mmCIF file of C-alpha atoms in Angstrom:
data_model
loop_
_atom_site.group_PDB
_atom_site.id
_atom_site.type_symbol
_atom_site.label_atom_id
_atom_site.label_comp_id
_atom_site.label_asym_id
_atom_site.label_seq_id
_atom_site.Cartn_x
_atom_site.Cartn_y
_atom_site.Cartn_z
ATOM 1 C CA UNK A 56 -9.836 18.540 17.825
ATOM 2 C CA UNK A 57 -10.039 15.412 15.876
ATOM 3 C CA UNK A 58 -9.730 15.452 12.108
ATOM 4 C CA UNK A 59 -11.566 13.029 9.525
ATOM 5 C CA UNK A 60 -10.547 9.419 9.354
ATOM 6 C CA UNK A 61 -8.104 8.057 6.765
ATOM 7 C CA UNK A 62 -7.906 4.347 6.164
ATOM 8 C CA UNK A 63 -5.108 1.980 5.444
ATOM 9 C CA UNK A 64 -4.673 0.364 1.964
ATOM 10 C CA UNK A 65 -3.753 -2.988 0.486
ATOM 11 C CA UNK A 66 -2.137 -3.195 -2.850
ATOM 12 C CA UNK A 67 -3.576 -6.565 -4.031
ATOM 13 C CA UNK A 68 -1.474 -6.556 -7.085
ATOM 14 C CA UNK A 69 1.386 -4.585 -8.584
ATOM 15 C CA UNK A 70 4.151 -4.529 -5.742
ATOM 16 C CA UNK A 71 7.456 -3.857 -7.581
ATOM 17 C CA UNK A 72 5.802 -4.330 -10.886
ATOM 18 C CA UNK A 73 4.344 -0.859 -10.931
ATOM 19 C CA UNK A 74 7.929 0.498 -10.948
ATOM 20 C CA UNK A 75 8.144 -1.202 -14.489
ATOM 21 C CA UNK A 76 4.558 -0.150 -15.531
ATOM 22 C CA UNK A 77 2.739 -3.343 -14.698
ATOM 23 C CA UNK A 78 -0.880 -2.935 -13.807
ATOM 24 C CA UNK A 79 -1.874 -2.564 -10.121
ATOM 25 C CA UNK A 80 -4.791 -2.644 -7.993
ATOM 26 C CA UNK A 81 -5.089 -0.956 -4.529
ATOM 27 C CA UNK A 82 -8.032 -1.199 -2.274
ATOM 28 C CA UNK A 83 -8.808 0.643 0.982
ATOM 29 C CA UNK A 84 -8.806 -1.469 4.130
ATOM 30 C CA UNK A 85 -11.152 0.005 6.660
ATOM 31 C CA UNK A 86 -10.028 -2.105 9.567
ATOM 32 C CA UNK A 87 -7.129 0.252 10.261
ATOM 33 C CA UNK A 88 -7.447 4.071 10.394
ATOM 34 C CA UNK A 89 -5.879 7.173 11.659
ATOM 35 C CA UNK A 90 -6.815 10.939 12.261
ATOM 36 C CA UNK A 91 -5.046 14.155 13.232
ATOM 37 C CA UNK A 92 -5.694 14.915 16.869
ATOM 38 C CA UNK A 93 -4.927 17.530 19.529
ATOM 39 C CA UNK A 94 -5.374 16.413 23.105
ATOM 40 C CA UNK A 95 -4.127 17.247 26.480
ATOM 41 C CA UNK A 96 -3.342 13.608 27.408
ATOM 42 C CA UNK A 97 -0.003 12.977 25.711
ATOM 43 C CA UNK A 98 1.449 9.455 25.631
ATOM 44 C CA UNK A 99 4.979 8.482 24.469
ATOM 45 C CA UNK A 100 3.578 7.603 20.897
ATOM 46 C CA UNK A 101 1.906 10.859 20.595
ATOM 47 C CA UNK A 102 4.967 12.822 21.598
ATOM 48 C CA UNK A 103 6.898 10.868 19.064
ATOM 49 C CA UNK A 104 4.236 11.451 16.419
ATOM 50 C CA UNK A 105 4.225 15.110 17.049
ATOM 51 C CA UNK A 106 8.052 15.117 16.397
ATOM 52 C CA UNK A 107 7.697 13.171 13.268
ATOM 53 C CA UNK A 108 4.987 15.661 12.149
ATOM 54 C CA UNK A 109 7.422 18.558 12.907
ATOM 55 C CA UNK A 110 9.950 17.087 10.554
ATOM 56 C CA UNK A 111 7.370 16.420 7.851
ATOM 57 C CA UNK A 112 6.180 20.128 8.232
ATOM 58 C CA UNK A 113 9.803 21.222 7.508
ATOM 59 C CA UNK A 114 9.928 18.899 4.497
ATOM 60 C CA UNK A 115 6.578 20.548 3.131
ATOM 61 C CA UNK A 116 8.149 23.907 3.792
ATOM 62 C CA UNK A 117 11.229 23.058 1.764
ATOM 63 C CA UNK A 118 9.041 21.649 -1.024
ATOM 64 C CA UNK A 119 7.032 24.820 -1.072
ATOM 65 C CA UNK A 120 10.177 26.947 -1.289
ATOM 66 C CA UNK A 121 12.019 24.901 -3.926
ATOM 67 C CA UNK A 122 9.375 23.408 -6.286
ATOM 68 C CA UNK A 123 7.218 25.877 -8.212
ATOM 69 C CA UNK A 124 4.709 23.141 -9.006
ATOM 70 C CA UNK A 125 4.049 22.212 -5.351
ATOM 71 C CA UNK A 126 0.837 23.645 -3.882
ATOM 72 C CA UNK A 127 0.590 26.173 -0.955
ATOM 73 C CA UNK A 128 0.019 24.808 2.492
ATOM 74 C CA UNK A 129 -1.321 26.896 5.516
ATOM 75 C CA UNK A 130 1.953 26.441 7.292
ATOM 76 C CA UNK A 131 1.097 28.859 9.940
ATOM 77 C CA UNK A 132 -1.883 26.890 11.192
ATOM 78 C CA UNK A 133 0.100 23.732 10.837
ATOM 79 C CA UNK A 134 2.923 25.038 12.963
ATOM 80 C CA UNK A 135 0.280 26.390 15.560
ATOM 81 C CA UNK A 136 -1.440 22.970 15.814
ATOM 82 C CA UNK A 137 2.128 21.154 16.151
ATOM 83 C CA UNK A 138 2.921 23.642 18.992
ATOM 84 C CA UNK A 139 -0.432 22.744 20.575
ATOM 85 C CA UNK A 140 0.604 19.113 20.585
ATOM 86 C CA UNK A 141 -1.090 17.734 17.347
ATOM 87 C CA UNK A 142 -0.332 14.066 16.505
ATOM 88 C CA UNK A 143 -1.475 11.403 14.230
ATOM 89 C CA UNK A 144 -3.743 9.045 16.287
ATOM 90 C CA UNK A 145 -3.525 5.777 14.230
ATOM 91 C CA UNK A 146 -4.346 2.165 14.601
ATOM 92 C CA UNK A 147 -2.263 1.356 11.314
ATOM 93 C CA UNK A 148 0.701 -0.869 12.116
ATOM 94 C CA UNK A 149 4.021 0.643 10.836
ATOM 95 C CA UNK A 150 6.118 -1.341 8.514
ATOM 96 C CA UNK A 151 3.391 -3.809 7.556
ATOM 97 C CA UNK A 152 2.717 -2.707 3.973
ATOM 98 C CA UNK A 153 -0.695 -1.311 4.650
ATOM 99 C CA UNK A 154 0.025 2.427 4.212
ATOM 100 C CA UNK A 155 0.607 3.978 7.531
ATOM 101 C CA UNK A 156 2.675 7.026 6.071
ATOM 102 C CA UNK A 157 0.108 7.200 3.275
ATOM 103 C CA UNK A 158 -2.838 7.783 5.610
ATOM 104 C CA UNK A 159 -0.718 10.427 7.381
ATOM 105 C CA UNK A 160 0.184 12.313 4.202
ATOM 106 C CA UNK A 161 -3.585 12.188 3.157
ATOM 107 C CA UNK A 162 -4.627 13.651 6.435
ATOM 108 C CA UNK A 163 -1.967 16.483 6.445
ATOM 109 C CA UNK A 164 -2.895 17.474 2.767
ATOM 110 C CA UNK A 165 -6.670 17.324 3.535
ATOM 111 C CA UNK A 166 -6.304 19.735 6.514
ATOM 112 C CA UNK A 167 -3.624 22.094 5.400
ATOM 113 C CA UNK A 168 -3.496 22.436 1.580
ATOM 114 C CA UNK A 169 -4.843 25.706 0.652
ATOM 115 C CA UNK A 170 -6.303 24.984 -2.844
ATOM 116 C CA UNK A 171 -6.849 21.268 -2.490
ATOM 117 C CA UNK A 172 -8.277 18.812 -4.960
ATOM 118 C CA UNK A 173 -11.305 17.390 -3.102
ATOM 119 C CA UNK A 174 -12.944 14.094 -3.302
ATOM 120 C CA UNK A 175 -16.236 15.793 -4.283
ATOM 121 C CA UNK A 176 -14.846 17.137 -7.608
ATOM 122 C CA UNK A 177 -15.126 15.403 -10.896
ATOM 123 C CA UNK A 178 -11.888 13.428 -10.606
ATOM 124 C CA UNK A 179 -10.295 13.645 -14.142
ATOM 125 C CA UNK A 180 -7.226 11.400 -14.815
ATOM 126 C CA UNK A 181 -5.231 14.674 -14.817
ATOM 127 C CA UNK A 182 -6.372 15.480 -11.361
ATOM 128 C CA UNK A 183 -5.490 12.079 -10.074
ATOM 129 C CA UNK A 184 -2.074 12.344 -11.539
ATOM 130 C CA UNK A 185 -1.584 15.804 -9.963
ATOM 131 C CA UNK A 186 -2.558 14.414 -6.546
ATOM 132 C CA UNK A 187 -0.294 11.223 -6.879
ATOM 133 C CA UNK A 188 2.558 13.635 -7.652
ATOM 134 C CA UNK A 189 1.978 15.845 -4.716
ATOM 135 C CA UNK A 190 1.481 12.902 -2.478
ATOM 136 C CA UNK A 191 4.729 11.278 -3.829
ATOM 137 C CA UNK A 192 6.875 14.390 -3.044
ATOM 138 C CA UNK A 193 5.406 14.587 0.431
ATOM 139 C CA UNK A 194 5.687 10.840 1.177
ATOM 140 C CA UNK A 195 9.295 10.679 -0.126
ATOM 141 C CA UNK A 196 10.175 12.118 3.375
ATOM 142 C CA UNK A 197 9.434 8.666 4.705
ATOM 143 C CA UNK A 198 10.681 6.257 2.027
ATOM 144 C CA UNK A 199 13.156 8.195 -0.115
ATOM 145 C CA UNK A 200 11.054 7.638 -3.156
ATOM 146 C CA UNK A 201 7.304 7.329 -3.244
ATOM 147 C CA UNK A 202 4.877 6.689 -6.026
ATOM 148 C CA UNK A 203 2.111 8.567 -4.089
ATOM 149 C CA UNK A 204 -0.278 5.788 -4.505
ATOM 150 C CA UNK A 205 -0.742 4.986 -0.870
ATOM 151 C CA UNK A 206 -1.707 8.333 0.071
ATOM 152 C CA UNK A 207 -3.917 8.746 -3.063
ATOM 153 C CA UNK A 208 -5.767 5.542 -1.928
ATOM 154 C CA UNK A 209 -6.237 6.699 1.570
ATOM 155 C CA UNK A 210 -7.260 10.197 0.509
ATOM 156 C CA UNK A 211 -9.971 9.119 -1.894
ATOM 157 C CA UNK A 212 -10.947 5.780 -0.065
ATOM 158 C CA UNK A 213 -11.780 4.190 -3.422
ATOM 159 C CA UNK A 214 -10.200 1.250 -5.152
ATOM 160 C CA UNK A 215 -7.550 2.428 -7.728
ATOM 161 C CA UNK A 216 -6.624 0.772 -10.941
ATOM 162 C CA UNK A 217 -3.017 1.472 -12.068
ATOM 163 C CA UNK A 218 -2.887 0.846 -15.747
ATOM 164 C CA UNK A 219 0.659 2.342 -15.910
ATOM 165 C CA UNK A 220 2.519 5.073 -13.924
ATOM 166 C CA UNK A 221 0.820 7.800 -15.997
ATOM 167 C CA UNK A 222 -2.606 6.172 -16.322
ATOM 168 C CA UNK A 223 -4.627 5.728 -13.050
ATOM 169 C CA UNK A 224 -8.342 5.514 -12.405
ATOM 170 C CA UNK A 225 -10.839 4.757 -9.628
ATOM 171 C CA UNK A 226 -11.967 1.178 -10.224
ATOM 172 C CA UNK A 227 -15.172 -0.663 -9.543
ATOM 173 C CA UNK A 228 -14.317 -4.008 -8.007
ATOM 174 C CA UNK A 229 -16.839 -7.011 -7.776
ATOM 175 C CA UNK A 230 -18.993 -6.686 -4.639
ATOM 176 C CA UNK A 231 -17.981 -9.221 -1.968
ATOM 177 C CA UNK A 232 -19.953 -12.299 -1.300
ATOM 178 C CA UNK A 233 -20.700 -12.717 2.305
ATOM 179 C CA UNK A 234 -21.554 -16.429 1.883
ATOM 180 C CA UNK A 235 -18.454 -17.078 -0.419
ATOM 181 C CA UNK A 236 -15.911 -19.667 0.697
ATOM 182 C CA UNK A 237 -12.970 -18.007 -1.043
ATOM 183 C CA UNK A 238 -11.053 -14.988 0.379
ATOM 184 C CA UNK A 239 -8.094 -12.798 0.223
ATOM 185 C CA UNK A 240 -6.512 -12.617 3.685
ATOM 186 C CA UNK A 241 -3.505 -11.100 5.491
ATOM 187 C CA UNK A 242 -0.948 -13.253 7.318
ATOM 188 C CA UNK A 243 0.930 -11.439 10.130
ATOM 189 C CA UNK A 244 4.785 -12.232 9.723
ATOM 190 C CA UNK A 245 5.383 -10.841 13.238
ATOM 191 C CA UNK A 246 8.260 -8.749 11.901
ATOM 192 C CA UNK A 247 8.429 -4.996 11.060
ATOM 193 C CA UNK A 248 9.317 -4.629 7.370
ATOM 194 C CA UNK A 249 11.350 -1.491 6.132
ATOM 195 C CA UNK A 250 10.548 -0.428 2.562
ATOM 196 C CA UNK A 251 13.941 1.309 1.639
ATOM 197 C CA UNK A 252 16.205 -1.701 1.975
ATOM 198 C CA UNK A 253 13.754 -3.969 0.077
ATOM 199 C CA UNK A 254 13.541 -1.458 -2.760
ATOM 200 C CA UNK A 255 17.371 -1.261 -2.804
ATOM 201 C CA UNK A 256 17.649 -4.917 -3.241
ATOM 202 C CA UNK A 257 15.093 -4.863 -6.091
ATOM 203 C CA UNK A 258 16.968 -1.965 -7.915
ATOM 204 C CA UNK A 259 20.238 -3.914 -7.520
ATOM 205 C CA UNK A 260 18.575 -7.029 -9.045
ATOM 206 C CA UNK A 261 17.310 -4.859 -11.855
ATOM 207 C CA UNK A 262 20.939 -4.348 -13.096
ATOM 208 C CA UNK A 263 20.849 -8.103 -14.080
ATOM 209 C CA UNK A 264 19.441 -8.856 -17.545
ATOM 210 C CA UNK A 265 18.009 -12.167 -16.337
ATOM 211 C CA UNK A 266 16.066 -10.543 -13.636
ATOM 212 C CA UNK A 267 14.780 -7.810 -15.889
ATOM 213 C CA UNK A 268 13.639 -10.510 -18.308
ATOM 214 C CA UNK A 269 11.930 -12.477 -15.657
ATOM 215 C CA UNK A 270 10.130 -9.361 -14.582
ATOM 216 C CA UNK A 271 8.793 -8.521 -17.883
ATOM 217 C CA UNK A 272 8.054 -12.051 -19.231
ATOM 218 C CA UNK A 273 6.492 -13.567 -15.983
ATOM 219 C CA UNK A 274 6.035 -11.149 -13.049
ATOM 220 C CA UNK A 275 4.286 -8.274 -14.975
ATOM 221 C CA UNK A 276 2.527 -10.487 -17.237
ATOM 222 C CA UNK A 277 0.865 -12.519 -14.395
ATOM 223 C CA UNK A 278 0.294 -9.453 -12.257
ATOM 224 C CA UNK A 279 -1.750 -7.902 -15.350
ATOM 225 C CA UNK A 280 -3.662 -11.046 -15.745
ATOM 226 C CA UNK A 281 -4.525 -11.232 -12.078
ATOM 227 C CA UNK A 282 -5.815 -7.525 -12.152
ATOM 228 C CA UNK A 283 -7.913 -8.214 -15.217
ATOM 229 C CA UNK A 284 -9.313 -11.562 -13.630
ATOM 230 C CA UNK A 285 -10.040 -9.815 -10.359
ATOM 231 C CA UNK A 286 -11.886 -6.846 -11.924
ATOM 232 C CA UNK A 287 -13.894 -9.139 -14.189
ATOM 233 C CA UNK A 288 -14.950 -11.536 -11.490
ATOM 234 C CA UNK A 289 -13.169 -14.499 -13.182
ATOM 235 C CA UNK A 290 -12.302 -16.278 -9.880
ATOM 236 C CA UNK A 291 -11.072 -19.483 -11.816
ATOM 237 C CA UNK A 292 -8.736 -17.559 -14.059
ATOM 238 C CA UNK A 293 -7.600 -15.357 -10.969
ATOM 239 C CA UNK A 294 -6.482 -18.490 -8.927
ATOM 240 C CA UNK A 295 -4.633 -20.017 -11.809
ATOM 241 C CA UNK A 296 -2.665 -16.771 -12.282
ATOM 242 C CA UNK A 297 -2.170 -16.094 -8.600
ATOM 243 C CA UNK A 298 -0.599 -19.543 -8.316
ATOM 244 C CA UNK A 299 1.904 -18.624 -11.210
ATOM 245 C CA UNK A 300 2.632 -15.373 -9.673
ATOM 246 C CA UNK A 301 3.065 -16.916 -6.066
ATOM 247 C CA UNK A 302 5.644 -19.318 -7.733
ATOM 248 C CA UNK A 303 7.484 -16.615 -9.452
ATOM 249 C CA UNK A 304 7.788 -14.564 -6.351
ATOM 250 C CA UNK A 305 9.047 -17.462 -4.267
ATOM 251 C CA UNK A 306 11.902 -18.189 -6.711
ATOM 252 C CA UNK A 307 12.778 -14.582 -7.634
ATOM 253 C CA UNK A 308 12.049 -12.523 -4.502
ATOM 254 C CA UNK A 309 13.502 -14.698 -1.860
ATOM 255 C CA UNK A 310 15.166 -11.856 0.199
ATOM 256 C CA UNK A 311 11.721 -9.949 0.498
ATOM 257 C CA UNK A 312 10.174 -13.177 2.011
ATOM 258 C CA UNK A 313 11.054 -13.719 5.729
ATOM 259 C CA UNK A 314 12.999 -16.981 5.908
ATOM 260 C CA UNK A 315 10.614 -18.782 8.258
ATOM 261 C CA UNK A 316 7.813 -18.333 5.665
ATOM 262 C CA UNK A 317 9.613 -19.935 2.729
ATOM 263 C CA UNK A 318 8.302 -23.530 3.644
ATOM 264 C CA UNK A 319 4.672 -22.381 4.125
ATOM 265 C CA UNK A 320 4.772 -20.535 0.790
ATOM 266 C CA UNK A 321 5.918 -23.617 -0.956
ATOM 267 C CA UNK A 322 3.296 -25.753 1.076
ATOM 268 C CA UNK A 323 0.540 -23.526 -0.298
ATOM 269 C CA UNK A 324 1.831 -24.012 -3.878
ATOM 270 C CA UNK A 325 2.021 -27.756 -3.317
ATOM 271 C CA UNK A 326 -1.380 -28.365 -1.723
ATOM 272 C CA UNK A 327 -3.381 -25.631 -3.504
ATOM 273 C CA UNK A 328 -4.985 -24.700 -0.189
ATOM 274 C CA UNK A 329 -3.824 -21.060 -0.505
ATOM 275 C CA UNK A 330 -1.250 -19.034 -2.443
ATOM 276 C CA UNK A 331 0.842 -16.340 -0.946
ATOM 277 C CA UNK A 332 2.381 -13.290 -2.323
ATOM 278 C CA UNK A 333 3.937 -10.062 -1.122
ATOM 279 C CA UNK A 334 1.859 -7.338 0.548
ATOM 280 C CA UNK A 335 3.970 -4.079 -0.247
ATOM 281 C CA UNK A 336 7.700 -4.301 -0.449
ATOM 282 C CA UNK A 337 7.974 -7.380 1.897
ATOM 283 C CA UNK A 338 10.725 -8.150 4.348
ATOM 284 C CA UNK A 339 8.234 -8.450 7.072
ATOM 285 C CA UNK A 340 4.986 -6.966 7.859
ATOM 286 C CA UNK A 341 1.943 -8.660 6.186
ATOM 287 C CA UNK A 342 1.942 -11.436 3.622
ATOM 288 C CA UNK A 343 -1.145 -11.416 1.336
ATOM 289 C CA UNK A 344 -2.948 -14.820 0.872
ATOM 290 C CA UNK A 345 -5.543 -16.064 -1.669
ATOM 291 C CA UNK A 346 -7.618 -19.139 -1.080
ATOM 292 C CA UNK A 347 -10.607 -20.721 -2.745
ATOM 293 C CA UNK A 348 -11.594 -22.342 0.678
ATOM 294 C CA UNK A 349 -11.005 -20.211 3.794
ATOM 295 C CA UNK A 350 -11.754 -23.006 6.247
ATOM 296 C CA UNK A 351 -9.150 -25.262 4.585
ATOM 297 C CA UNK A 352 -6.540 -22.510 4.563
ATOM 298 C CA UNK A 353 -7.122 -21.741 8.261
ATOM 299 C CA UNK A 354 -6.652 -25.390 9.080
ATOM 300 C CA UNK A 355 -3.465 -25.574 7.072
ATOM 301 C CA UNK A 356 -2.173 -22.207 8.634
ATOM 302 C CA UNK A 357 -3.508 -22.936 12.149
ATOM 303 C CA UNK A 358 -0.416 -21.466 13.889
ATOM 304 C CA UNK A 359 -1.120 -18.152 12.295
ATOM 305 C CA UNK A 360 -3.779 -15.410 12.562
ATOM 306 C CA UNK A 361 -5.574 -14.703 9.232
ATOM 307 C CA UNK A 362 -7.366 -11.356 8.697
ATOM 308 C CA UNK A 363 -9.989 -11.607 5.891
ATOM 309 C CA UNK A 364 -9.812 -8.442 3.685
ATOM 310 C CA UNK A 365 -12.163 -9.563 0.697
ATOM 311 C CA UNK A 366 -14.453 -12.463 0.226
ATOM 312 C CA UNK A 367 -15.343 -14.233 -2.871
#
């Protein structure tokens, strides 16, 4: 058995801000993917994955017993497949902010939810919010609290525009230019990031009035403008606002940026060759970069491997 593929995602804009109802834009990233699989050849990773899925199945069982709004899953088949050695065969790096647990949750819902909302239906806003809620409850097993957006993106394999926590819709994004010089890229920090500690730091900071004001007046404002510029194809406006956003993040989210990246973050702001921002919760994993001239950015960042995710 090998199930359908579920892809990683990239939250281009909205990390942390979406907790406070900023806009957000999440896109599928097809370079990394995963699928549920049963195979006789078990590796150390697949055994570990099978154990994780066992615990996730228990979490789903509990949700089904205690939450009257939670859908029914075919738990007998799920347990049978787990006993047969099922695991999640995935190339998605964990702790990198590209949605490894989201793809897993999407795959489990797709295979075992009994009356599932399918991608082929007319996806009303109400159905999207129901799916997001279900996915958030399942994914909370991994992160303690989850918006449900990562699994939703992986499940639908569509760009998703987040207008607010209660208003989400599939988004059309401008088609990529194969000949374009500009790009959005991923920079590998070489460190695994953990979501929960980063979110805890953010929540502690939110107790300070100054931080809350910065979030509303600068972070959310520039995030919203970036989303609007990106969707309307206003590249000039986008880079102006990404620069402002990058500056705000460097000066207010320092604990989320690995220390060895503070200098190259600053260098991008000084030279204008590229601008960096968090990819997911930070603390490690990938850092997201925006550049109007990819070749120039590659030269300045020659010690790092850049993965292009979108071309302008």
